[in-house]
Amino acid sequence: MNNTVVEIRNLVKHFPVKTGVIMGRTIGNVKAVDDISFGVSQGETFALVGESGCGKTTVANLILKLLDPTSGDILFQGKSLDRASGSEIRQYRKSVQAVLQDPYGALNPRMRVGHIVGEPLEVHGYGRSERTRLVRDALRSVGLPETSDSQFPHEFSGGQRQRIGVARALTLEPSLIVLDEPVSNLDVSIRSQVLNLLKDVQDQRGISFILISHDLASVEHMSHRIGVMYLGKLVELGGAEQICDDPAHPYSASLVAASTPPGRTPPWQIPIVGEVPSAMETPSGCAFHPRCIYAMPVCSQVAPSLTKLPDGRQVSCHLYPDHIGSIDKSASLPGLEFTTSTIGDGGPEVRPVE
Amino acid sequence: MAKYQHNGAGPILEVRDLRTHFMTRQGLVRAVNGVSFELEKGETLGLVGESGSGKTITCLSILRLLPRGGQVVGGEIILEGQDILKTSEDEMGRLRGKKVGMILQNSMAALDPVFSIGTQIAEPLVAHQGLPWKRALAGAIDLLRMVKINDPEVRVRNYPHELSGGMRQRSSSAASIGPHPDVLIADEPTTALDVTTQRQYLDLLKELQKATGMAIIFITHDISIVGNLCDKLAVFYGGLVVEYGSKDQVLNNPSHPYTKALLKALPILGEKRERLQTIPGEPPHAGNLPPACPFHPRCEQAMDNCKEGDAPPIFDLGYGHQARCWLLEKDDEQYSR
């Protein structure tokens, strides 16, 4: 891949689970991120999707260097961060910024907007007059009046606060911004404003985005490539249109089916079964097999690995390459409308209590 | 005490021109300003709107559980022929939960962490049906089975923190449907759930409705998920129902500029849009509503009479489809109330 801004290689993050207050015996590991690799090119939006608990935010925190990986490496402009010097790490932190989910929690209520937006500049040693100028530039570029730098966060609405968050991420002219659910806390009628703003920013400045979201519709709209995560692993990695129009992995397919608006036929009619298991007790073999209606005996024994399909995307599933041909994706399976009968052994009978 | 009996004909719940205001230190907050809708037995009505549009306050008015300072200042709420607003507090306590149940948005907050799931599901059965605790706990197991929870005999002794988010939401629903409410109010029950669990939960609600025949009021901010579940939709904006009609009327033939803009502003999976249409500005705060039509500052088609005087009246578009917008005046005969 050319012009790769950030590449992560075999990234692993385990959180030990401890018991006891004083001795803290480790009783297990939560494999939040388990051997994940992908790269983000210049000007590209790479989206990580998955249910809550799948590890997508942990990946974001690792990329932001808020967490140190258990193993694996992050490459910034081709150089490993593992062996980077202090000044190189500083340079990396300057180049990678974040916009957070909650526009209310992300802004310190006691600081003026100018101070909030200018704080990254202060940290990186910019002088006062330059800071004022850059802060005003940033505010203008997100569609806020320059004079808002003397106001406090509470004077702004949710959408405007998220714009302040974007302005703060822009001041250091980063090459990558991590967007962690940037619109999910906003009102529906202003989500499109923020999504459009982010697209404009990307077009004008050629910034790369890593977009973390569970909303597949806005992910499809925003991103070029998508990585679908399930219990710490990537199960499918490919172009946004590829995955949304023709998902290859049964899990991606069920996410697409769940997000398909009523009245439309999902590309692969697949019901969603059960819930995400606890990350502490990851199922054997393919972690998705207890929820997969196509699970074969091999799925519970051998973990599949990401392999390339002829169309260029990667998928981690035992159905490939031999079994996928025998599946009729357009067959309407009983259970897509009423998935509940497949959730448990409660049986299909529903009766009110006497 | 007079016994009211619903004769089976006509709506089970009727809200007529409901107005609920709050007295706060910052002044009068006009949260609900003339909301009307009807709910038939077994029907699902979706209340769609952004935060502060008045949908939750409407439902809390129905339950008479308004927060401090809130007061219904006008209108009627008729439940099975009985005006709820004129009912005594004692009678209301008997109605609440039994006639009108509610499912809250955050199941972790709705369930008490120090009581087992079973106790919390059994409690309304004891309170409303006078069952002894032992039988109520057996009923709780049946209810857990009904909401498709595995091993209900084991789960009934679990505490809320031992369940996953989806299971908690299903358990708190079990507690709400236990006493067989005729009307179930579900206030954004899926917001805290993942897409996949969300779909399962909506299917479950539908199935429970089929089995019990209850009517559902489904509150949501996400117009894209109501399609599968709801028969009718009421679109809220600034404390008013700006558009009201069957699901098909509202989604396929939106008539109010706000509904139109909202449907265009959302990215839809499988539909490629180069650029999303935006609605300029922000939704208003109920304490600071624009005069006349609350949507006029954000409306591209706003005319002079949208900016002055009273809110636009309800225009009837035929077959029960209604919208509050002056643009519809020329097209259709005004229906005055």
Coordinates of N, CA, C and O in Angstrom, one line a residue, chain A residues 211-294:
Chain A
L211 N -12.6 5.6 11.8 CA -14.0 5.9 12.3 C -14.4 4.6 13.0 O -14.4 3.5 12.5
I212 N -14.8 4.8 14.3 CA -15.3 3.8 15.1 C -16.8 3.9 15.3 O -17.2 5.0 15.7
S213 N -17.6 3.0 14.9 CA -19.0 3.2 14.9 C -19.7 1.9 14.9 O -19.2 0.9 14.5
H214 N -20.9 1.9 15.5 CA -21.8 0.7 15.3 C -22.9 0.9 14.3 O -23.6 0.1 14.0
D215 N -22.9 2.2 13.8 CA -24.0 2.5 12.9 C -23.5 2.3 11.4 O -22.8 3.1 10.9
L216 N -23.9 1.2 10.9 CA -23.4 0.8 9.6 C -23.8 1.8 8.5 O -23.0 2.0 7.5
A217 N -24.9 2.4 8.6 CA -25.4 3.3 7.5 C -24.4 4.5 7.4 O -24.0 4.9 6.3
S218 N -24.1 5.1 8.6 CA -23.2 6.3 8.5 C -21.8 5.8 8.2 O -21.0 6.5 7.5
V219 N -21.4 4.6 8.5 CA -20.1 4.1 8.2 C -20.0 3.9 6.7 O -19.0 4.3 6.0
E220 N -21.0 3.3 6.1 CA -21.0 3.2 4.6 C -20.9 4.5 3.9 O -20.2 4.7 2.9
H221 N -21.6 5.5 4.5 CA -21.5 6.8 3.9 C -20.2 7.5 4.0 O -19.7 8.2 3.1
M222 N -19.5 7.3 5.1 CA -18.3 8.0 5.4 C -17.0 7.3 4.9 O -16.0 8.0 4.6
S223 N -17.0 6.0 4.8 CA -15.7 5.3 4.8 C -15.4 4.7 3.4 O -16.2 4.4 2.6
H224 N -14.1 4.5 3.2 CA -13.6 3.8 2.0 C -13.4 2.3 2.3 O -13.7 1.5 1.4
R225 N -12.8 2.0 3.4 CA -12.7 0.6 3.8 C -13.3 0.3 5.2 O -13.3 1.2 6.0
I226 N -13.7 -0.9 5.4 CA -14.3 -1.3 6.6 C -13.6 -2.5 7.2 O -13.3 -3.5 6.4
G227 N -13.3 -2.5 8.5 CA -12.9 -3.7 9.2 C -14.0 -4.1 10.1 O -14.4 -3.3 11.0
V228 N -14.5 -5.4 10.0 CA -15.5 -5.8 10.9 C -14.9 -6.6 12.0 O -14.1 -7.6 11.8
M229 N -15.1 -6.2 13.3 CA -14.5 -6.8 14.4 C -15.5 -7.7 15.2 O -16.6 -7.3 15.4
Y230 N -15.0 -8.8 15.6 CA -15.8 -9.6 16.5 C -14.9 -10.2 17.6 O -13.9 -10.9 17.3
L231 N -15.2 -9.9 18.9 CA -14.4 -10.4 20.0 C -12.9 -10.3 19.8 O -12.2 -11.2 19.9
G232 N -12.5 -9.1 19.4 CA -11.1 -8.8 19.4 C -10.4 -9.2 18.1 O -9.2 -8.9 18.0
K233 N -11.1 -9.8 17.2 CA -10.5 -10.2 15.9 C -11.2 -9.5 14.7 O -12.4 -9.3 14.8
L234 N -10.4 -9.3 13.7 CA -11.0 -8.9 12.4 C -11.6 -10.1 11.7 O -10.9 -11.1 11.5
V235 N -12.9 -10.1 11.4 CA -13.5 -11.2 10.7 C -13.6 -10.9 9.2 O -13.7 -11.8 8.4
E236 N -13.7 -9.6 8.9 CA -13.7 -9.3 7.4 C -13.1 -7.9 7.3 O -13.2 -7.0 8.1
L237 N -12.4 -7.7 6.2 CA -11.7 -6.5 5.9 C -11.8 -6.2 4.4 O -11.3 -7.1 3.6
G238 N -12.4 -5.1 4.0 CA -12.6 -4.9 2.6 C -13.1 -3.5 2.3 O -13.3 -2.7 3.2
G239 N -13.4 -3.3 1.1 CA -14.0 -2.0 0.7 C -15.4 -1.8 1.3 O -16.1 -2.8 1.5
A240 N -15.7 -0.5 1.5 CA -17.0 -0.2 2.2 C -18.2 -0.7 1.4 O -19.1 -1.4 1.9
E241 N -18.1 -0.5 0.1 CA -19.2 -1.0 -0.8 C -19.3 -2.5 -0.9 O -20.4 -3.1 -0.8
Q242 N -18.1 -3.1 -1.0 CA -18.1 -4.5 -1.0 C -18.8 -5.1 0.2 O -19.7 -6.0 0.1
I243 N -18.4 -4.6 1.4 CA -19.0 -5.2 2.6 C -20.5 -4.9 2.8 O -21.3 -5.8 3.1
C244 N -20.9 -3.7 2.5 CA -22.3 -3.3 2.7 C -23.2 -3.9 1.6 O -24.3 -4.2 1.9
D245 N -22.7 -4.1 0.4 CA -23.5 -4.6 -0.7 C -23.5 -6.1 -0.8 O -24.4 -6.8 -1.2
D246 N -22.3 -6.7 -0.4 CA -22.2 -8.1 -0.5 C -21.3 -8.7 0.6 O -20.1 -9.0 0.3
P247 N -21.7 -8.7 1.8 CA -20.9 -9.1 2.9 C -20.4 -10.6 2.7 O -21.2 -11.4 2.2
A248 N -19.2 -10.9 3.1 CA -18.7 -12.2 2.9 C -18.8 -13.1 4.2 O -19.0 -14.3 4.1
H249 N -18.5 -12.4 5.3 CA -18.6 -13.2 6.6 C -20.0 -13.2 7.1 O -20.7 -12.2 7.1
P250 N -20.4 -14.4 7.6 CA -21.8 -14.4 8.2 C -22.1 -13.3 9.2 O -23.2 -12.8 9.3
Y251 N -21.0 -13.0 10.0 CA -21.2 -11.9 11.0 C -21.4 -10.6 10.4 O -22.4 -9.8 10.7
S252 N -20.6 -10.2 9.4 CA -20.8 -9.0 8.7 C -22.2 -9.0 8.1 O -22.9 -8.0 8.1
A253 N -22.6 -10.1 7.5 CA -23.9 -10.2 6.8 C -25.0 -10.0 7.8 O -26.0 -9.3 7.5
S254 N -24.9 -10.5 9.1 CA -25.9 -10.3 10.0 C -26.0 -8.8 10.5 O -27.0 -8.3 10.8
L255 N -24.8 -8.2 10.6 CA -24.8 -6.7 10.9 C -25.5 -5.9 9.8 O -26.3 -5.0 10.0
V256 N -25.2 -6.3 8.5 CA -25.8 -5.6 7.4 C -27.3 -5.8 7.4 O -28.1 -4.9 7.2
A257 N -27.7 -7.1 7.6 CA -29.1 -7.4 7.6 C -29.8 -6.6 8.8 O -30.9 -6.1 8.5
A258 N -29.2 -6.5 9.9 CA -29.8 -5.8 11.0 C -29.9 -4.3 10.8 O -30.8 -3.7 11.3
S259 N -29.1 -3.8 9.9 CA -29.1 -2.4 9.6 C -29.9 -2.0 8.4 O -30.0 -0.9 8.1
T260 N -30.3 -3.1 7.6 CA -31.1 -2.8 6.4 C -32.4 -2.2 6.8 O -33.1 -2.8 7.6
P261 N -32.8 -1.1 6.2 CA -34.1 -0.5 6.6 C -35.2 -1.4 6.1 O -35.1 -2.2 5.2
P262 N -36.3 -1.3 6.9 CA -37.5 -2.2 6.6 C -38.0 -1.9 5.1 O -37.9 -0.8 4.7
G263 N -38.4 -2.9 4.5 CA -38.9 -2.7 3.1 C -37.8 -3.1 2.1 O -38.1 -3.2 0.9
R264 N -36.6 -3.2 2.5 CA -35.5 -3.6 1.6 C -35.1 -5.0 1.9 O -35.2 -5.4 3.0
T265 N -34.5 -5.6 0.9 CA -34.0 -7.0 1.2 C -32.5 -6.9 1.4 O -31.8 -6.3 0.6
P266 N -32.1 -7.4 2.5 CA -30.6 -7.4 2.8 C -29.9 -8.3 1.7 O -30.5 -9.3 1.2
P267 N -28.6 -8.0 1.4 CA -27.9 -8.8 0.4 C -27.8 -10.2 0.8 O -27.6 -11.1 -0.1
W268 N -27.7 -10.5 2.1 CA -27.6 -11.9 2.5 C -28.6 -12.0 3.7 O -28.5 -11.4 4.7
Q269 N -29.7 -12.8 3.4 CA -30.7 -13.0 4.4 C -30.2 -13.9 5.5 O -30.2 -15.1 5.3
I270 N -29.8 -13.3 6.6 CA -29.3 -14.1 7.7 C -29.8 -13.6 9.0 O -29.8 -12.4 9.3
P271 N -30.3 -14.5 9.8 CA -30.8 -14.0 11.1 C -29.7 -13.8 12.1 O -28.6 -14.3 12.0
I272 N -30.0 -13.0 13.1 CA -29.0 -12.8 14.1 C -29.4 -13.6 15.4 O -30.5 -13.5 15.8
V273 N -28.5 -14.3 15.8 CA -28.8 -15.3 16.9 C -28.0 -14.9 18.1 O -26.8 -14.6 18.0
G274 N -28.6 -14.9 19.3 CA -27.9 -14.8 20.6 C -27.3 -13.4 20.7 O -27.5 -12.5 20.0
E275 N -26.4 -13.4 21.7 CA -25.7 -12.2 22.1 C -24.2 -12.4 22.1 O -23.7 -13.6 22.1
V276 N -23.4 -11.3 22.1 CA -21.9 -11.5 22.2 C -21.6 -12.2 23.5 O -22.0 -11.7 24.6
P277 N -20.8 -13.2 23.5 CA -20.4 -13.9 24.7 C -19.4 -13.0 25.5 O -18.8 -12.0 24.9
S278 N -19.2 -13.3 26.7 CA -18.2 -12.5 27.5 C -16.8 -12.7 26.9 O -16.4 -13.8 26.5
A279 N -16.1 -11.6 26.9 CA -14.8 -11.6 26.3 C -13.8 -12.4 27.1 O -12.7 -12.8 26.6
M280 N -14.2 -12.8 28.3 CA -13.3 -13.6 29.1 C -13.3 -15.0 28.7 O -12.4 -15.8 28.9
E281 N -14.5 -15.5 28.3 CA -14.6 -16.9 27.9 C -14.9 -16.9 26.4 O -16.0 -17.2 25.9
T282 N -13.9 -16.6 25.6 CA -14.1 -16.6 24.2 C -14.3 -18.0 23.7 O -13.6 -18.9 24.2
P283 N -15.3 -18.3 22.9 CA -15.6 -19.6 22.4 C -14.3 -20.2 21.7 O -13.6 -19.5 21.1
S284 N -14.2 -21.5 21.7 CA -13.1 -22.2 21.0 C -13.3 -22.0 19.5 O -14.4 -21.7 19.0
G285 N -12.2 -22.3 18.8 CA -12.3 -22.3 17.3 C -12.6 -20.9 16.8 O -12.1 -19.9 17.3
C286 N -13.6 -20.8 15.9 CA -14.0 -19.5 15.5 C -14.9 -18.9 16.6 O -15.9 -19.5 17.0
A287 N -14.6 -17.7 17.0 CA -15.3 -17.1 18.2 C -16.8 -16.9 17.8 O -17.6 -16.8 18.7
F288 N -17.1 -16.8 16.6 CA -18.5 -16.6 16.2 C -19.3 -17.8 16.1 O -20.6 -17.7 15.9
H289 N -18.7 -19.0 16.2 CA -19.5 -20.2 15.8 C -20.8 -20.5 16.6 O -21.7 -21.0 16.1
P290 N -20.8 -20.1 17.9 CA -22.1 -20.4 18.6 C -23.3 -19.6 18.1 O -24.4 -19.9 18.3
R291 N -23.0 -18.5 17.4 CA -24.1 -17.6 16.9 C -24.2 -17.8 15.4 O -25.1 -17.1 14.8
C292 N -23.4 -18.7 14.8 CA -23.4 -18.8 13.3 C -24.4 -19.9 12.9 O -24.2 -21.0 13.3
I293 N -25.3 -19.6 12.0 CA -26.2 -20.7 11.6 C -25.6 -21.6 10.6 O -26.1 -22.7 10.3
Y294 N -24.4 -21.3 10.1 CA -23.7 -22.1 9.1 C -22.6 -22.9 9.8 O -21.7 -23.5 9.1

